[in-house]
Amino acid sequence: MRKGSKGIWLRYTRYNVIWVSVAAGYSDQVIDTARAAGAKGGTILRGKRRNSENISQHFGISMQDEQDFVLIVVPREGKSEVMSAICNMCGLHTPAHGTVFSLPVDDAIGLEE
């Protein structure tokens, strides 16, 4: 941990989880792309996307499309490379209509190094 500019203690995490939301059927492409960029694998969840009408019109995404959600835990140092690769192959301007973001992971047990 280190002290931030306003006296707040910042905790550096070793891992991040990358959360990817893509149109149904593109989750394997996300996992394959992430592996090629250095990730070990991921977890796929199924769901529905629920957008505002403005977003649907702007990006051409239906309001309630079936979605695949892919969660990939990666070391913090490799996060940007994996996220960039996924955005290039499965981003908003591809047929996958993917969105990608990451969150810090406080603790992790049982991950393959």
GROMACS .gro file of C-alpha atoms in nm:
model
  113
    1MET     CA    1   0.000   0.000   0.000
    2ARG     CA    2   0.106   0.358  -0.050
    3LYS     CA    3  -0.033   0.690   0.059
    4GLY     CA    4  -0.224   0.880  -0.213
    5SER     CA    5  -0.208   1.255  -0.278
    6LYS     CA    6  -0.495   1.331  -0.038
    7GLY     CA    7  -0.369   1.111   0.245
    8ILE     CA    8  -0.584   0.814   0.142
    9TRP     CA    9  -0.408   0.480   0.152
   10LEU     CA   10  -0.416   0.313  -0.188
   11ARG     CA   11  -0.395  -0.063  -0.212
   12TYR     CA   12  -0.236  -0.202  -0.522
   13THR     CA   13  -0.405  -0.516  -0.638
   14ARG     CA   14  -0.216  -0.794  -0.809
   15TYR     CA   15  -0.508  -0.896  -1.031
   16ASN     CA   16  -0.793  -0.740  -1.225
   17VAL     CA   17  -1.107  -0.898  -1.360
   18ILE     CA   18  -1.191  -0.800  -1.717
   19TRP     CA   19  -1.566  -0.798  -1.778
   20VAL     CA   20  -1.670  -0.834  -2.142
   21SER     CA   21  -2.028  -0.804  -2.266
   22VAL     CA   22  -2.083  -0.933  -2.623
   23ALA     CA   23  -2.371  -1.048  -2.840
   24ALA     CA   24  -2.465  -1.412  -2.784
   25GLY     CA   25  -2.234  -1.652  -2.965
   26TYR     CA   26  -1.916  -1.441  -2.947
   27SER     CA   27  -1.787  -1.560  -2.610
   28ASP     CA   28  -1.553  -1.821  -2.762
   29GLN     CA   29  -1.398  -1.553  -2.981
   30VAL     CA   30  -1.343  -1.337  -2.671
   31ILE     CA   31  -1.175  -1.623  -2.482
   32ASP     CA   32  -0.958  -1.718  -2.782
   33THR     CA   33  -0.852  -1.354  -2.828
   34ALA     CA   34  -0.777  -1.314  -2.457
   35ARG     CA   35  -0.568  -1.633  -2.454
   36ALA     CA   36  -0.368  -1.514  -2.755
   37ALA     CA   37  -0.297  -1.193  -2.559
   38GLY     CA   38  -0.176  -1.380  -2.250
   39ALA     CA   39  -0.484  -1.470  -2.044
   40LYS     CA   40  -0.530  -1.828  -1.919
   41GLY     CA   41  -0.907  -1.854  -1.978
   42GLY     CA   42  -1.236  -1.713  -1.856
   43THR     CA   43  -1.588  -1.774  -1.732
   44ILE     CA   44  -1.894  -1.730  -1.954
   45LEU     CA   45  -2.233  -1.618  -1.822
   46ARG     CA   46  -2.551  -1.583  -2.027
   47GLY     CA   47  -2.792  -1.291  -1.995
   48LYS     CA   48  -2.979  -1.009  -2.167
   49ARG     CA   49  -2.864  -0.658  -2.247
   50ARG     CA   50  -3.100  -0.382  -2.144
   51ASN     CA   51  -3.011  -0.041  -2.294
   52SER     CA   52  -3.165   0.300  -2.312
   53GLU     CA   53  -3.331   0.386  -2.643
   54ASN     CA   54  -3.064   0.652  -2.719
   55ILE     CA   55  -2.780   0.402  -2.688
   56SER     CA   56  -2.969   0.151  -2.899
   57GLN     CA   57  -3.016   0.404  -3.178
   58HIS     CA   58  -2.661   0.540  -3.162
   59PHE     CA   59  -2.480   0.205  -3.164
   60GLY     CA   60  -2.740  -0.003  -3.346
   61ILE     CA   61  -2.776  -0.249  -3.058
   62SER     CA   62  -3.116  -0.397  -2.978
   63MET     CA   63  -3.258  -0.316  -2.637
   64GLN     CA   64  -3.294  -0.677  -2.519
   65ASP     CA   65  -3.045  -0.890  -2.714
   66GLU     CA   66  -2.920  -1.214  -2.566
   67GLN     CA   67  -2.573  -1.150  -2.427
   68ASP     CA   68  -2.266  -1.343  -2.328
   69PHE     CA   69  -2.069  -1.203  -2.036
   70VAL     CA   70  -1.709  -1.316  -2.012
   71LEU     CA   71  -1.508  -1.269  -1.693
   72ILE     CA   72  -1.132  -1.302  -1.720
   73VAL     CA   73  -0.895  -1.266  -1.424
   74VAL     CA   74  -0.552  -1.141  -1.530
   75PRO     CA   75  -0.243  -1.003  -1.358
   76ARG     CA   76  -0.265  -0.624  -1.341
   77GLU     CA   77   0.041  -0.587  -1.565
   78GLY     CA   78  -0.124  -0.779  -1.853
   79LYS     CA   79  -0.466  -0.616  -1.830
   80SER     CA   80  -0.421  -0.347  -2.096
   81GLU     CA   81  -0.288  -0.586  -2.359
   82VAL     CA   82  -0.577  -0.830  -2.310
   83MET     CA   83  -0.839  -0.553  -2.308
   84SER     CA   84  -0.698  -0.394  -2.626
   85ALA     CA   85  -0.694  -0.726  -2.808
   86ILE     CA   86  -1.055  -0.797  -2.711
   87CYS     CA   87  -1.167  -0.446  -2.816
   88ASN     CA   88  -0.998  -0.485  -3.156
   89MET     CA   89  -1.161  -0.822  -3.228
   90CYS     CA   90  -1.496  -0.793  -3.047
   91GLY     CA   91  -1.552  -0.423  -2.972
   92LEU     CA   92  -1.858  -0.204  -3.025
   93HIS     CA   93  -1.786  -0.153  -3.395
   94THR     CA   94  -1.773  -0.527  -3.471
   95PRO     CA   95  -2.061  -0.773  -3.508
   96ALA     CA   96  -2.000  -0.877  -3.144
   97HIS     CA   97  -2.095  -0.525  -3.020
   98GLY     CA   98  -1.865  -0.580  -2.723
   99THR     CA   99  -1.797  -0.357  -2.427
  100VAL     CA  100  -1.497  -0.417  -2.203
  101PHE     CA  101  -1.406  -0.286  -1.859
  102SER     CA  102  -1.197  -0.399  -1.566
  103LEU     CA  103  -1.227  -0.405  -1.190
  104PRO     CA  104  -0.958  -0.459  -0.925
  105VAL     CA  105  -0.955  -0.790  -0.742
  106ASP     CA  106  -0.880  -0.761  -0.367
  107ASP     CA  107  -0.784  -1.124  -0.315
  108ALA     CA  108  -0.763  -1.435  -0.527
  109ILE     CA  109  -0.702  -1.798  -0.431
  110GLY     CA  110  -0.639  -2.087  -0.666
  111LEU     CA  111  -0.541  -1.898  -0.979
  112GLU     CA  112  -0.302  -2.053  -1.225
  113GLU     CA  113   0.019  -1.849  -1.244
   0.00000   0.00000   0.00000
